[in-house]
XYZ file of C-alpha atoms in Angstrom:
255
model
C -0.418 -0.117 0.286
C 1.386 3.188 -0.504
C 2.166 5.429 2.713
C 1.691 9.546 2.562
C 4.011 9.855 4.921
C 6.380 12.287 5.061
C 10.399 10.498 7.217
C 10.461 10.100 11.182
C 13.691 12.940 11.008
C 11.184 15.061 10.275
C 8.814 14.402 13.006
C 10.608 16.889 15.044
C 9.929 21.106 14.859
C 13.890 21.741 14.379
C 16.488 19.227 13.563
C 17.619 18.746 16.973
C 19.843 15.767 16.607
C 19.185 12.791 19.394
C 15.542 14.348 19.783
C 13.321 10.898 20.538
C 9.608 10.750 20.378
C 8.198 10.932 23.500
C 5.118 9.226 25.066
C 3.217 11.845 26.893
C -0.454 11.000 28.804
C -1.915 13.237 24.601
C 0.393 10.905 22.580
C -1.178 7.633 24.400
C -4.871 8.588 23.892
C -3.886 9.122 20.540
C -3.372 6.281 19.895
C -6.060 4.711 21.494
C -8.423 7.160 20.094
C -6.879 6.158 16.141
C -6.643 2.838 16.155
C -10.636 3.164 16.970
C -11.016 4.691 14.706
C -9.289 2.734 12.104
C -10.982 -0.200 13.363
C -13.858 1.881 12.915
C -13.400 3.173 8.895
C -15.146 6.949 11.386
C -14.047 10.176 11.783
C -11.790 11.344 14.798
C -10.369 15.195 15.226
C -7.539 16.418 16.951
C -8.149 19.764 18.140
C -5.917 22.275 20.239
C -3.393 25.635 20.276
C 0.072 25.840 17.654
C 2.691 24.185 19.458
C 1.404 21.596 21.444
C 2.199 18.054 19.289
C -1.140 17.336 17.440
C -0.044 16.635 13.890
C 3.330 15.025 15.140
C 1.709 12.807 17.452
C -0.738 11.981 14.793
C 1.458 10.868 11.850
C 4.324 9.574 14.316
C 0.763 7.139 15.917
C -0.706 6.549 12.289
C 3.147 5.814 11.203
C 3.406 2.743 13.784
C 0.383 1.733 14.025
C -0.848 0.715 10.559
C 2.634 -1.134 8.168
C -0.221 -1.815 5.603
C -3.006 1.153 5.981
C -3.340 3.381 2.580
C -2.101 7.364 4.225
C -2.858 10.458 3.016
C -2.177 13.257 3.048
C -3.640 16.494 2.791
C -2.575 20.019 4.663
C -3.599 22.381 3.997
C -2.060 26.342 4.251
C -4.884 29.231 3.408
C -8.488 28.746 3.457
C -9.794 26.248 0.392
C -12.421 26.635 -2.287
C -14.341 23.545 -3.141
C -12.634 23.031 -5.923
C -9.498 22.587 -4.704
C -10.562 20.105 -2.285
C -11.741 18.430 -4.943
C -7.647 18.360 -6.774
C -6.443 17.506 -3.591
C -7.728 14.885 -3.608
C -7.049 13.691 -6.840
C -3.684 14.647 -6.151
C -3.819 12.497 -2.511
C -4.874 10.320 -4.680
C -2.460 9.887 -8.003
C -5.420 9.642 -9.841
C -3.878 9.479 -13.262
C -4.637 12.543 -15.207
C -5.495 16.363 -14.787
C -8.363 16.695 -12.756
C -11.435 16.706 -13.822
C -12.796 19.899 -15.120
C -17.216 18.767 -14.251
C -17.824 18.997 -10.577
C -19.398 15.897 -10.936
C -16.880 14.435 -12.652
C -14.391 14.864 -10.785
C -16.628 14.097 -8.061
C -17.324 9.859 -9.714
C -14.254 9.849 -10.235
C -13.408 10.151 -5.848
C -15.674 7.689 -4.773
C -14.490 4.718 -7.321
C -11.085 5.303 -5.772
C -12.386 5.594 -2.472
C -14.240 2.536 -2.717
C -11.450 0.194 -3.929
C -10.065 -0.284 -0.802
C -9.466 0.799 2.425
C -7.949 4.589 3.176
C -7.664 6.409 6.300
C -6.891 10.483 5.308
C -5.492 13.529 7.466
C -6.895 16.399 5.761
C -4.382 18.975 8.645
C -4.381 22.490 9.112
C -8.330 21.710 8.963
C -9.072 25.023 10.511
C -8.837 26.630 6.947
C -11.606 24.375 5.752
C -15.228 26.192 5.563
C -18.990 24.934 5.802
C -18.436 23.802 2.422
C -15.493 22.285 2.042
C -16.366 20.292 4.911
C -19.643 18.955 4.012
C -18.467 17.805 0.504
C -15.325 15.403 2.939
C -18.819 14.543 4.819
C -19.827 13.560 1.614
C -17.093 11.060 0.389
C -17.054 10.078 3.535
C -21.418 9.031 3.799
C -20.731 7.675 0.534
C -21.808 3.527 1.195
C -19.286 2.304 -0.980
C -16.551 4.440 -0.088
C -13.821 2.937 3.039
C -13.046 5.458 4.831
C -11.110 6.486 8.369
C -10.991 10.369 8.689
C -8.730 12.602 10.771
C -9.236 16.382 10.965
C -6.194 17.693 12.523
C -6.643 21.827 13.761
C -5.550 23.888 15.927
C -7.783 27.109 17.262
C -10.790 27.093 15.411
C -10.613 24.035 14.294
C -13.167 22.585 17.000
C -15.794 25.057 16.883
C -15.669 25.322 12.759
C -16.544 21.438 12.940
C -19.431 21.554 15.377
C -21.018 24.180 14.225
C -21.141 21.280 11.360
C -24.058 20.023 12.619
C -24.137 16.392 10.287
C -19.972 16.410 10.049
C -19.747 16.601 13.745
C -22.650 14.285 14.436
C -20.615 11.876 13.250
C -17.464 12.154 14.933
C -16.921 9.354 16.090
C -13.731 11.070 18.147
C -12.815 14.171 19.789
C -9.009 14.946 21.013
C -8.220 18.083 21.983
C -4.674 18.440 23.024
C -3.247 20.894 25.900
C -0.108 22.418 27.269
C 1.401 19.445 28.601
C 1.696 20.346 33.411
C 4.324 20.814 35.334
C 4.719 16.812 35.749
C 4.517 15.735 33.191
C 7.265 18.294 31.952
C 9.424 16.767 34.703
C 8.872 13.810 33.269
C 8.564 13.596 29.459
C 11.694 16.630 28.712
C 13.844 13.932 30.815
C 13.541 11.966 27.826
C 13.001 14.742 25.474
C 16.641 14.809 24.193
C 19.958 13.345 25.982
C 21.597 17.383 27.559
C 18.082 17.353 29.861
C 18.899 13.730 31.066
C 20.896 14.385 34.187
C 19.060 17.857 34.468
C 18.815 19.403 37.447
C 14.349 19.925 38.116
C 14.392 23.405 39.784
C 16.536 24.201 35.875
C 14.012 22.072 33.745
C 11.400 24.039 36.084
C 12.790 27.285 35.672
C 12.928 26.702 31.539
C 9.696 25.565 31.603
C 8.120 28.613 33.536
C 10.128 30.842 32.111
C 9.641 30.435 28.214
C 8.468 26.738 26.846
C 5.362 27.002 29.343
C 4.043 23.295 28.598
C 4.582 23.971 24.988
C 6.248 20.766 22.807
C 7.141 23.803 20.394
C 9.191 25.887 22.562
C 10.058 23.018 23.948
C 12.137 22.437 20.529
C 13.685 25.818 19.657
C 15.189 25.750 23.435
C 16.452 22.369 23.663
C 18.339 23.701 20.073
C 19.642 26.521 21.586
C 20.935 25.209 25.040
C 22.371 22.285 22.510
C 24.053 25.094 20.623
C 25.689 27.222 23.922
C 26.402 23.150 25.476
C 28.927 23.430 22.513
C 30.482 26.181 21.832
C 31.141 27.255 25.090
C 31.699 23.395 26.652
C 29.624 23.373 29.453
C 29.535 19.471 30.706
C 26.016 19.705 30.688
C 22.585 22.607 32.318
C 23.199 25.350 34.813
C 20.681 29.008 35.296
C 23.635 30.947 33.116
C 23.575 28.185 29.654
C 19.631 28.850 30.702
C 19.082 32.895 30.747
C 20.848 32.274 26.904
C 18.954 30.354 25.269
C 15.815 31.596 26.883
C 16.995 34.840 25.256
C 17.123 33.383 21.989
C 12.921 32.909 22.580
C 12.441 36.604 23.801
C 11.663 35.652 26.949
C 13.400 36.978 30.049
C 16.708 37.757 29.563
């Protein structure tokens, strides 16, 4: 089967040697939720603030859970028209030739393709989809012959956008909201995230979280990259307050 998921090294927000995927509570929950959604050929919504690890979690879990699953991912970067969604699907499914000119012809082609075997469709940055496009996705999923599992992944506004569509939201099998890491989670998972934190003083990790990261995994990735650079340049054996203050300053937080 074809898998349109990026390679594992791209899971991390920044290029950071030795960074690891850590099993947060959100990741473990997502793994179960994605398994249940795929098994039921249902729809799921993963939503939450920017930098909370939604896309990384969904991508890594799908890569591990379904080695034989046909997974296609579409990422939206701006408000899309329904015509654009048809064209994106045509490309993602690797259908021959250019997308048909007429909507009815395109719909017929897409539904036939989606009926050939089970597929999982990931719609990333789904907050950019408007009512017409969400209704079109539901229309494809509702067809009795398509064998689709759909995972909506989106930032702020995604939950509200889907909830405003009663025909769609009533069909969402699982809703999962991503939030910031708690203080306890930070102290549990950050030492596992990268070797520079493995032997760090918990007070220093807490300091870094309070000053800059704020339980946001994207912030932790940036902070770790800057801290790693500082340790390499200074030759210091481990994290300390001076190194952290410099790293925090690079993020525009603190001094």
